[in-house]
Coordinates of C-alpha atoms and ligand atoms in Angstrom, one line a residue:
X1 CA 18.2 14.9 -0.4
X2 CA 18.5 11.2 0.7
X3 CA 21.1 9.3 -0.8
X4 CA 19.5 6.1 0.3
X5 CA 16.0 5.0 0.7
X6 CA 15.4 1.4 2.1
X7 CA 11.9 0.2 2.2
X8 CA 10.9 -2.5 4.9
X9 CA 8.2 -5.0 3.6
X10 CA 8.9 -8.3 4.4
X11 CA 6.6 -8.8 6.8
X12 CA 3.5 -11.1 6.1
X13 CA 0.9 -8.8 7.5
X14 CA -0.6 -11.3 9.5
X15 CA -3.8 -9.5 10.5
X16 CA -4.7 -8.4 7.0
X17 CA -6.3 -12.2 7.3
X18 CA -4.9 -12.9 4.0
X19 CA -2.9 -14.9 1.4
X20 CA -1.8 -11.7 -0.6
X21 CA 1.8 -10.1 1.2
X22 CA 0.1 -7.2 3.0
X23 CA 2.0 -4.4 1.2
X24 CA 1.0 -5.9 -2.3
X25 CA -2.6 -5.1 -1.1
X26 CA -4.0 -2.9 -3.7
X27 CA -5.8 0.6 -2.8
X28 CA -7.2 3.1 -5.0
X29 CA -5.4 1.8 -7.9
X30 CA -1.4 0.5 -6.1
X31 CA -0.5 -1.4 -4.6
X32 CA 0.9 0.0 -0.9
X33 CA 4.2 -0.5 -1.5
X34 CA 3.9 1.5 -5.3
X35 CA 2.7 4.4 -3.0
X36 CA 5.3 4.4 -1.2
X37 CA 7.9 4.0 -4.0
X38 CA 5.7 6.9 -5.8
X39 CA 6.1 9.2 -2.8
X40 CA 9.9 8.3 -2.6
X41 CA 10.5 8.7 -6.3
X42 CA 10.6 12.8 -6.7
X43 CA 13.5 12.9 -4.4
X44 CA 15.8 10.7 -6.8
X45 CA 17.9 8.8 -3.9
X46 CA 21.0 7.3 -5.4
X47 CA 19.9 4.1 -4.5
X48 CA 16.2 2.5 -3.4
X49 CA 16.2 -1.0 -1.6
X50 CA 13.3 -2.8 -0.6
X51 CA 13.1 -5.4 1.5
X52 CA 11.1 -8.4 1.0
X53 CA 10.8 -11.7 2.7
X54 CA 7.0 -13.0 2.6
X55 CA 5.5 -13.6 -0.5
X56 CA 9.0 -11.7 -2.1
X57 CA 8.5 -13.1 -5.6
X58 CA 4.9 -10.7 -6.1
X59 CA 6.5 -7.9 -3.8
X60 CA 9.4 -7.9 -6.2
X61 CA 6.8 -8.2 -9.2
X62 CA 5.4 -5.0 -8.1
X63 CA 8.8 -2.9 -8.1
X64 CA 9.6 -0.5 -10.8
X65 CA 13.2 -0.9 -12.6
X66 CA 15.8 0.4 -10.5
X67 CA 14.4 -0.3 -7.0
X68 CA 16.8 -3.4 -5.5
X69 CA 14.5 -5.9 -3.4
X70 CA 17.0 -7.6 -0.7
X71 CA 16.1 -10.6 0.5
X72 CA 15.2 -11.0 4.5
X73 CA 15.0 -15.0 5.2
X74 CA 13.8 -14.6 8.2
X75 CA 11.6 -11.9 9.8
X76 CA 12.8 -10.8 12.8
X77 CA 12.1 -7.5 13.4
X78 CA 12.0 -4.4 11.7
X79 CA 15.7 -3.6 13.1
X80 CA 16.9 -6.7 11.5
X81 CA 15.2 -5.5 8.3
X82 CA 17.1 -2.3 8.4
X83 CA 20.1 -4.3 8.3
X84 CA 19.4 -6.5 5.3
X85 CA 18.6 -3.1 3.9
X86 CA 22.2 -1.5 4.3
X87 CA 23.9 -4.6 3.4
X88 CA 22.1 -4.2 -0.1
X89 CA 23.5 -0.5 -0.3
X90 CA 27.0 -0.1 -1.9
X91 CA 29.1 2.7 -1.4
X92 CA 27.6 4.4 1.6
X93 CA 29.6 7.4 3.2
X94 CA 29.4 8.0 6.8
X95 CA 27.9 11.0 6.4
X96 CA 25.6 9.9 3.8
X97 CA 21.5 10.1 4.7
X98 CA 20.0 7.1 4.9
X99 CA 16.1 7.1 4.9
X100 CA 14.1 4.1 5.9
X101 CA 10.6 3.9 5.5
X102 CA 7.8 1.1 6.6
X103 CA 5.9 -0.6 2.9
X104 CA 3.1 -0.7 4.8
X105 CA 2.4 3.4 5.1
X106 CA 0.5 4.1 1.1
X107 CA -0.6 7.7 2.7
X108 CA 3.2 9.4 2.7
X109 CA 3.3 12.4 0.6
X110 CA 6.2 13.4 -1.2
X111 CA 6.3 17.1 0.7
X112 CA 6.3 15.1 4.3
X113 CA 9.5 12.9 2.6
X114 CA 11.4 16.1 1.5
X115 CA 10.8 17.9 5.4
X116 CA 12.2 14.4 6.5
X117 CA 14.9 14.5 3.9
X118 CA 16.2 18.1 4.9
X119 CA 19.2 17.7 7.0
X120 CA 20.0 21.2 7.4
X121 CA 19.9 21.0 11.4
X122 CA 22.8 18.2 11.3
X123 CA 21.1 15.7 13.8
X124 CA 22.2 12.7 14.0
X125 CA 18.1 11.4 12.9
X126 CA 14.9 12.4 12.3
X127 CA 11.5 10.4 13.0
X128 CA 7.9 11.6 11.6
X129 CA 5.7 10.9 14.5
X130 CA 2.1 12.2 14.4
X131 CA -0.7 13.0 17.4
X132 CA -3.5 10.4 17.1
X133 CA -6.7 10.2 19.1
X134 CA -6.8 5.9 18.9
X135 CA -3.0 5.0 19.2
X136 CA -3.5 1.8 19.7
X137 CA -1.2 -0.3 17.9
X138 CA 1.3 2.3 17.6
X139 CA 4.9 2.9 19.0
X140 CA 4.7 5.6 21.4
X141 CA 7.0 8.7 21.8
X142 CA 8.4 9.6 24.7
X143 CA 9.5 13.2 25.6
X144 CA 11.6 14.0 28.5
X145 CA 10.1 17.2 30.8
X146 CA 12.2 19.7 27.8
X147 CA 9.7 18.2 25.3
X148 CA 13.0 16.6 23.9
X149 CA 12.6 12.9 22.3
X150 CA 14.0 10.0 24.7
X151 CA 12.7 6.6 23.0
X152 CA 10.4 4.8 21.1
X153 CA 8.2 2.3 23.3
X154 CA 6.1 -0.5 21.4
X155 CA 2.6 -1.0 22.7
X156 CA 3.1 -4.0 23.7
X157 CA 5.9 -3.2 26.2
X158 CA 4.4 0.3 27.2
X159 CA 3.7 1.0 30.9
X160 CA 0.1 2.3 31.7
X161 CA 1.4 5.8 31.6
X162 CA 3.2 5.6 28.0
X163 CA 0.2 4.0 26.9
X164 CA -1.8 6.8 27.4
X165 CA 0.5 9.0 25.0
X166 CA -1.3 10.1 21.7
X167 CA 2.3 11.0 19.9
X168 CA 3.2 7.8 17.7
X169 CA 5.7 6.7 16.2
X170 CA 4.7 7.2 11.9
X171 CA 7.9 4.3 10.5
X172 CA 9.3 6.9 8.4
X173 CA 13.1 7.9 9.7
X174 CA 15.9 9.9 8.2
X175 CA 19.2 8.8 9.5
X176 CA 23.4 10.1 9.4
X177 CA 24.4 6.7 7.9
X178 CA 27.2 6.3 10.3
X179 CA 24.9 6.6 13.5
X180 CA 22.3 4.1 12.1
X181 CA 25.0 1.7 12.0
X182 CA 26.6 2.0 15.2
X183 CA 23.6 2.3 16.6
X184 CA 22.1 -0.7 14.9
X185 CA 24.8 -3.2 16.1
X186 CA 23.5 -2.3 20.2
X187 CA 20.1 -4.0 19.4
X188 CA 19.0 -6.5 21.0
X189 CA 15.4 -8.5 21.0
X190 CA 15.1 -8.8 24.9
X191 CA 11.0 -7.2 24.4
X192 CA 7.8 -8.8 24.5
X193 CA 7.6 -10.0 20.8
X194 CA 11.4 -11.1 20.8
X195 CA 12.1 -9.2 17.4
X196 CA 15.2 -6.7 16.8
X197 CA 13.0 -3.7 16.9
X198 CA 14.5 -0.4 14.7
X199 CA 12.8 2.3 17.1
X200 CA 15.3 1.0 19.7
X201 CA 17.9 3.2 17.6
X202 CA 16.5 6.2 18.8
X203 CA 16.6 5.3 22.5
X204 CA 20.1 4.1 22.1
X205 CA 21.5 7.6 20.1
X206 CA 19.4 9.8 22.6
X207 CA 21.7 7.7 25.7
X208 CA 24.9 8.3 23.4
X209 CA 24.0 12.6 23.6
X210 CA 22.8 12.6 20.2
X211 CA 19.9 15.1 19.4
X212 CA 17.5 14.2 17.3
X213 CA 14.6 15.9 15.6
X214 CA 10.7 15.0 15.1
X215 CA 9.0 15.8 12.4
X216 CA 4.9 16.2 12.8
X217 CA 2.1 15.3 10.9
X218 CA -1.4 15.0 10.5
X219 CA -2.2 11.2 11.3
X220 CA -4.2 11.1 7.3
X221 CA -0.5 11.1 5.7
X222 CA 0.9 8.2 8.2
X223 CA -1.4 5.7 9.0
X224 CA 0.3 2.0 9.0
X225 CA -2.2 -0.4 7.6
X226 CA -2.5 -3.7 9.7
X227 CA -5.8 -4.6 8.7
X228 CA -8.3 -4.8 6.1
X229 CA -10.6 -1.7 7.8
X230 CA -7.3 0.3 7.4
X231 CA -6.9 -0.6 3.7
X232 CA -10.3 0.5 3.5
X233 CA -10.0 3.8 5.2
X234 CA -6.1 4.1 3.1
X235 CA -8.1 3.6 0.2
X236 CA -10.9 6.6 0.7
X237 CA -8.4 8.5 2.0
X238 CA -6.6 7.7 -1.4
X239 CA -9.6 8.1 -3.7
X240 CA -10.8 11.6 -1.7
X241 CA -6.9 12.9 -2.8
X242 CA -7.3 11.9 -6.9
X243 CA -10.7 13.2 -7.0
X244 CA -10.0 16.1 -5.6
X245 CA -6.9 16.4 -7.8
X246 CA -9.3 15.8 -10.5
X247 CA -11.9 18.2 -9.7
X248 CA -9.0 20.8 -9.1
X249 CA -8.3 20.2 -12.6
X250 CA -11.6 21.0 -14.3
X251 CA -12.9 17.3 -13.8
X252 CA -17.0 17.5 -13.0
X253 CA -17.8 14.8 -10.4
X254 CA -21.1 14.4 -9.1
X255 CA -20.6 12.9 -6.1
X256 CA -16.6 12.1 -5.2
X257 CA -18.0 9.8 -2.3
X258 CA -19.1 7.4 -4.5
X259 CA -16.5 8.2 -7.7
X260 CA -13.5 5.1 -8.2
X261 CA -10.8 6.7 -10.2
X262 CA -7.2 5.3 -9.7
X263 CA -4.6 7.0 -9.3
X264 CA -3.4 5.3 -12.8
X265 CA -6.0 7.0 -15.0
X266 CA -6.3 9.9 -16.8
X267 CA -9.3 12.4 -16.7
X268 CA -9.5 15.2 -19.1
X269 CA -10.7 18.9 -17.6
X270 CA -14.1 19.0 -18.8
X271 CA -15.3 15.6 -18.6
X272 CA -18.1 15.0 -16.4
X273 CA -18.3 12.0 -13.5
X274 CA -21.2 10.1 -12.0
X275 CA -21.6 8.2 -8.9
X276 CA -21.0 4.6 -9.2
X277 CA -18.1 5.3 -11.6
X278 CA -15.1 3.1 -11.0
X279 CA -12.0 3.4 -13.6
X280 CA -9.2 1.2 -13.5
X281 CA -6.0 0.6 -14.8
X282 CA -4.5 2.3 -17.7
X283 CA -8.0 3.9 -18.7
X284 CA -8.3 7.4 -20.2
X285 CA -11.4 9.9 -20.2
X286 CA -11.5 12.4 -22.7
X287 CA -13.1 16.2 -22.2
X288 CA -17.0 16.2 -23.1
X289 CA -17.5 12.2 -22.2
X290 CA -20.2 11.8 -20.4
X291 CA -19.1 8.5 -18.0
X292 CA -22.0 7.3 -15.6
X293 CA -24.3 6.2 -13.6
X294 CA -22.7 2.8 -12.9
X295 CA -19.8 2.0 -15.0
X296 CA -16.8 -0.2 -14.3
X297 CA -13.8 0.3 -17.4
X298 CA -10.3 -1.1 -17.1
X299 CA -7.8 -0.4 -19.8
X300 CA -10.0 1.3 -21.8
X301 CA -10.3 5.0 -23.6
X302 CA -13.4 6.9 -23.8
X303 CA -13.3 9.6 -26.4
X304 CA -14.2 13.0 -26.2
X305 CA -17.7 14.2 -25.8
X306 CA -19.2 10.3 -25.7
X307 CA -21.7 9.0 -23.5
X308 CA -21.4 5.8 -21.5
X309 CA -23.8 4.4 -18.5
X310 CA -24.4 1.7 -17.2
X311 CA -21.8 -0.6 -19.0
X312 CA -19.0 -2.5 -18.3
X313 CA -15.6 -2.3 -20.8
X314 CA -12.8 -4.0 -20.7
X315 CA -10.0 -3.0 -23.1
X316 CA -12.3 -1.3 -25.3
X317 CA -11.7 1.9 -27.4
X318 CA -14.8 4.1 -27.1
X319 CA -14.4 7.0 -30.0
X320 CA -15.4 10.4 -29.9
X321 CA -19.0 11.4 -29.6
X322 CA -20.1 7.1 -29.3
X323 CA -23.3 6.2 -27.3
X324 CA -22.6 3.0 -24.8
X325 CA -25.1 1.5 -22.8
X326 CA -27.9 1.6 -20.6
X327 CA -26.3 -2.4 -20.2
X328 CA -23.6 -2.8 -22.8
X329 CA -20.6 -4.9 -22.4
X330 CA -17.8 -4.5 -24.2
X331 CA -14.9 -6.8 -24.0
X332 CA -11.1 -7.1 -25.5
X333 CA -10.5 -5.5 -28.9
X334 CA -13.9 -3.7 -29.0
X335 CA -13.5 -0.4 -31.0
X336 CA -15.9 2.1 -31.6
X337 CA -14.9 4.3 -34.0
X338 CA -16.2 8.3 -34.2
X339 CA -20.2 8.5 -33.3
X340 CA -20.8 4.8 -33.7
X341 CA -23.6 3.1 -30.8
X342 CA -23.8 0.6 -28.9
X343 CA -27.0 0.4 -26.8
X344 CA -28.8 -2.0 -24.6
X345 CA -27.9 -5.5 -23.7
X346 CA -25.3 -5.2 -26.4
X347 CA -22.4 -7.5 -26.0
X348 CA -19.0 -6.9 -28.0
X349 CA -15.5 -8.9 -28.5
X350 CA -13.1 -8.4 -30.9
X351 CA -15.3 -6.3 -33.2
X352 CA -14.8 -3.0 -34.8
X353 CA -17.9 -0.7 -35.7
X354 CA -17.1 1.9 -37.8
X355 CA -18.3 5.7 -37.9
X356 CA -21.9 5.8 -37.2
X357 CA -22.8 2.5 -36.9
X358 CA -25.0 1.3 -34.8
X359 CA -26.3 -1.7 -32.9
X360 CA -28.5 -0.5 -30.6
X361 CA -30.1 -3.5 -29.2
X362 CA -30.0 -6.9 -27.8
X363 CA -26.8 -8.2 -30.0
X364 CA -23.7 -10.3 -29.6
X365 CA -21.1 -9.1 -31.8
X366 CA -17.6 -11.3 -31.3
X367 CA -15.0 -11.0 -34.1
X368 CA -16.3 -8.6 -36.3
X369 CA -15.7 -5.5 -38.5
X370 CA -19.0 -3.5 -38.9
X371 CA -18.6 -1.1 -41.9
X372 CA -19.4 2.7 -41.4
X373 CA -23.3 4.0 -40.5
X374 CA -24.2 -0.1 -40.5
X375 CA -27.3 -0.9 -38.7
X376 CA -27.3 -4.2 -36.4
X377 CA -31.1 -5.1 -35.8
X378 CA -32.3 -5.5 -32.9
X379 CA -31.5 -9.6 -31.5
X380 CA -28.9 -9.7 -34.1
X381 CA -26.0 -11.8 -33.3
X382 CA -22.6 -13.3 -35.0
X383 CA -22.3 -17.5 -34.5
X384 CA -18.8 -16.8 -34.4
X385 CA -17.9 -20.0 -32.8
X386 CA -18.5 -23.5 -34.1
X387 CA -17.6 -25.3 -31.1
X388 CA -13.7 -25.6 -32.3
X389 CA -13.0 -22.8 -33.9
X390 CA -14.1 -18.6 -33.7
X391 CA -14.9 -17.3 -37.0
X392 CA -14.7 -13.7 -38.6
X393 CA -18.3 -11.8 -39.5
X394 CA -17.1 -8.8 -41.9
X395 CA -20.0 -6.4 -42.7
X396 CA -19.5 -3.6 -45.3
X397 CA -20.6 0.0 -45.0
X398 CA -24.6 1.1 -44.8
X399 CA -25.4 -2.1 -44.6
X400 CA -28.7 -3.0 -43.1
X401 CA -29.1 -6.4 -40.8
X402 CA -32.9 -7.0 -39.8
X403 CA -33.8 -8.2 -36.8
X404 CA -33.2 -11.3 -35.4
X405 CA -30.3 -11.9 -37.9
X406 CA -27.8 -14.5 -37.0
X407 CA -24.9 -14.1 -39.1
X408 CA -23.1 -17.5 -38.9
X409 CA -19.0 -16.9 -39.9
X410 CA -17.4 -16.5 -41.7
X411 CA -19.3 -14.6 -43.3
X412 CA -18.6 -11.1 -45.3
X413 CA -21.8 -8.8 -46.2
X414 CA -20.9 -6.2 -48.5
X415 CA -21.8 -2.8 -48.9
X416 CA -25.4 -2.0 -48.4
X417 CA -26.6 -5.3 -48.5
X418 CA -29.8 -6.1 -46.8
X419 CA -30.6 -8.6 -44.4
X420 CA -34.6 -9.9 -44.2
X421 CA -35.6 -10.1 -40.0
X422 CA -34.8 -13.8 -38.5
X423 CA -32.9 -15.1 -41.5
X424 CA -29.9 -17.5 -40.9
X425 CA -27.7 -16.1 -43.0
X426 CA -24.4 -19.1 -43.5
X427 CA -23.5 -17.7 -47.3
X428 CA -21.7 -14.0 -48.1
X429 CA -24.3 -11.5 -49.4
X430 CA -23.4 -9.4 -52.3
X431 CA -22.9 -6.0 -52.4
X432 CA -26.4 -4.0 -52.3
X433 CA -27.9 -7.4 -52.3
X434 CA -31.4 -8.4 -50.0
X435 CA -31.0 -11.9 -48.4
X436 CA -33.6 -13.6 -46.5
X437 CA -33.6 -16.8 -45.2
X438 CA -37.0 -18.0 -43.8
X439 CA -39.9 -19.9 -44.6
X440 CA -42.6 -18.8 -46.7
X441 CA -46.1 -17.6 -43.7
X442 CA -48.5 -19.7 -44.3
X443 CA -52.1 -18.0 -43.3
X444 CA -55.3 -20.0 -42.1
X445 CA -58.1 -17.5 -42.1
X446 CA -61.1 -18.4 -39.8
X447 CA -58.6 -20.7 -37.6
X448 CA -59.2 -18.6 -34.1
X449 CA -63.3 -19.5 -34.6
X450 CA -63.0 -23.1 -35.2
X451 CA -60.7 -23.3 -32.2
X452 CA -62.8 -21.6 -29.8
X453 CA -65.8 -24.1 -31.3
X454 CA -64.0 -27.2 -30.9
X455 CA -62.8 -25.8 -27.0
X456 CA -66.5 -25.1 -26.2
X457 CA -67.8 -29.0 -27.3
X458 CA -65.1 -30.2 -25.4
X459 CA -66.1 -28.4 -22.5
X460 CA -70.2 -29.3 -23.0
X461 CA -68.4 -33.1 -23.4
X462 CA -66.8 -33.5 -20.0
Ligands
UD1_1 C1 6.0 -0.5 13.6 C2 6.9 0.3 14.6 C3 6.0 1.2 15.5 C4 5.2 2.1 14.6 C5 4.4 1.4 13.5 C6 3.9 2.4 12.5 C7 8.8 -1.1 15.2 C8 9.4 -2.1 16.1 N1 7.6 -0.7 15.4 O1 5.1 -1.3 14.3 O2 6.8 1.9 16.4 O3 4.4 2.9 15.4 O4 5.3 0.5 12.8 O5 3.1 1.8 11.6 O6 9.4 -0.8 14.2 N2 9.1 -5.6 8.5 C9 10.1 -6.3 7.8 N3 10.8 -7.3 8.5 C10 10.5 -7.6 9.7 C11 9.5 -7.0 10.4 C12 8.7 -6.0 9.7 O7 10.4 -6.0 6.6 O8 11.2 -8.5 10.2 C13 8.3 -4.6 7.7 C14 6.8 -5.0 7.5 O9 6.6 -5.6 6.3 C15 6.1 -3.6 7.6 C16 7.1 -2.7 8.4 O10 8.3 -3.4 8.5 O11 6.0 -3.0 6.3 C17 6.5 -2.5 9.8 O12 6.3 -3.7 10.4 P1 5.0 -4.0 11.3 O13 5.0 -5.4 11.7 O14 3.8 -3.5 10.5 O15 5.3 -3.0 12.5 P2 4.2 -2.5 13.6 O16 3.9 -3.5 14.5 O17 3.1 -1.8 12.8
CA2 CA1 2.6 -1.6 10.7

């Protein structure tokens, strides 16, 4: 195993087109850096230094406790990186393996890092490098006629011949820590972008008689992302991996293609997915739940066996067996406990409904406690806000609001009160009490026959 694993990510990523540093680009729920660090982590290196320069202070943000960011002032080349890297290592033995690795790779795998950690042959390196059918942008590899590697050759300063290899260079090296430095210290940056470049190493141990061993891949575990279309193909690439992870789990999807799951969330066996599904962050799926068409959740739990379409949550707690949506929206500090509803163009903050209840249409309930099988008529809302200050609606258990209720707060209902339809209701209600707030209907009878009368002389008038 590696004793040392420095990380190069400094660079600004200039074609990503982009304010963001390119490795703290975001795909299928990491950033690429994070995938990188997650793909390094099994192999428990002694010590993990990355090295950050542009945009360092939300690189470092993104680094778990025990990686070491070094600092590279300047960027000037990947070689000089390497550098800023071993100066952050202590104790390295000569003999000691030192991997490096580019931040800007999110596709490694953990099984490609252990082949390139397995130093068994005793060579003084080991490169990943990968056949691709469009190497543009790449490093090439150059073989000599005993299919032996001779050097790395940027693009940029290829010949027409080395242009035409397909065998790149991947940025993932395993190196005898006493040969990376020696060699390091013969690098110059006489090439056409004037930067220290690292694959120079391998050139210069090949000329010293040192052997040193590829290690092939499939291009899908090495791509480099340089641009946004990359991200984008990282990121399907990415999402096709956890969905199938998923699915080999016991997780029902209908239609991966279109299925967002990070890499971040968990998905109980059992569960079933539909298209248009995207869950983020630390959100959790429970077996039986029924999540889809068209739902966006972040931070949020969805209990076992519930049903939610359509809707968008944000750090809500969805119980087991609850009905959300078609068109719900529930925000912060939403909880739904066991079997409770919340149907269409519902809108939740704050608010807990208990067991059973239910507010299945057309409400806005924000800072709220809704006692168990409670009934929100449909257009109910809380006036929770005064324009100052938010207020707290409590509502006891089987209580029954009519329509068209606003509930201005605070306000505390009690059990099984009654609300009458449109009432503004400002004071508490008793327990088992019926308040109604609204004028008393007024009837005209033979109103609609004078009317059309006086419209008709009006008419014969003009
Ligand atoms: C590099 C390789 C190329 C390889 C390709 C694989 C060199 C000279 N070239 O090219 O052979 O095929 O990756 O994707 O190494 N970085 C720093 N400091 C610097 C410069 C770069 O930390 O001064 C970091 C970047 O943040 C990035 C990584 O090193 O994560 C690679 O740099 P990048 O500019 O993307 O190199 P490529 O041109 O893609
Ligand atoms: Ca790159």
């Amino acid at each position: 195993m590696p004793n040392h694993v420095i990380v190069l990510a400094a660079g600004q990523g200039k074609r990503m087109m982009s304010d963001l540093p390119k490795v703290a680009h975001m795909a299928a729920g990491r950033t690429m850096i994070g995938w990188v660090l997650e793909a390094v982590r099994p192999l428990q290196p002694t010590s993990t230094v990355v090295v950050v320069g542009h945009g360092a202070e939300q690189v470092v943000s993104h680094l778990p406790a025990g990686v070491v960011p070094a600092l590279q002032e300047e960027q000037l080349g990947t070689g000089h990186a390497t550098r800023v890297g071993l100066d952050a290592l202590d104790d390295v033995g000569p003999e000691d393996t030192i991997m490096v690795l580019y931040g800007d790779m999110p596709l490694l795998t953990h099984d490609l890092l252990e082949r390139l950690a397995d130093r068994s042959d005793e060579v003084a390196a080991r490169m990943v490098t990968s056949v691709f059918e469009d190497p543009s942008g790449y490093g090439r590899v150059i073989r000599d006629g005993g299919g032996l590697v001779v050097e790395v050759v940027e693009e940029r300063d290829c010949d027409d011949a080395q242009r035409a290899i397909g065998e790149i260079n991947a940025g993932a090296y395993a190196f005898r820590a006493k040969d990376l430095i020696d060699a390091l210290g013969g690098v110059s940056n006489e090439n056409a972008q004037g930067e220290y470049y690292l694959t120079d190493v391998i050139g210069i141990l090949v000329g010293r008689g040192e052997r040193l061993q590829p290690v092939e891949t499939t291009p899908e575990e090495v791509i480099g992302i340089n641009s946004q279309d990359q991200l984008t193909e990282a990121r399907q690439l990415l999402q096709a991996r956890t969905n199938q992870r998923l699915m080999a789990s016991g997780v029902w999807m209908l239609d991966p293609d279109r299925t967002y799951v990070d890499e971040t969330v968990t998905v109980q066996a059992g569960a079933r997915i539909y298209p248009g599904v995207h869950l983020e962050g630390n959100t959790t799926v429970a077996a039986g739940a029924q999540v889809g068409p068209d739902v966006f959740a972040v931070d949020s739990s969805i209990g076992a066996g519930a049903t939610v379409w359509y809707a968008v949550l944000r750090g809500a707690v969805v119980g087991e067996g609850c009905e959300v949506g078609p068109y719900a929206s529930l925000r912060p500090g939403t909880v739904l406990e066991k079997g409770a509803k919340v149907g269409t163009f519902v809108e939740t903050k704050n608010t807990t409904l208990g067991e059973g209840a239910k507010a299945p249409h057309l409400s806005y309930l924000g800072d709220a406690t809704v006692g168990s099988r409670s009934n929100i008529g449909a257009g109910s809302i809380t006036c929770n806000y005064d324009g100052y200050e938010k207020h707290q609606t409590v509502i006891g258990d089987d209580v029954f609001i009519g329509s068209d209720t606003m509930l201005v707060a605070p306000l505390t209902i009690g059990d099984n009160a009654v609300t009458g339809a449109g009432s503004a209701i400002t004071d508490d209600v008793e327990e088992g009490a019926l308040a109604i707030e609204r004028s008393e209907q007024v009837a005209i009878p033979g109103y609609s026959q004078r009317r059309a009368e006086r419209q008709a002389a009006k008419k014969t008038e003009d």
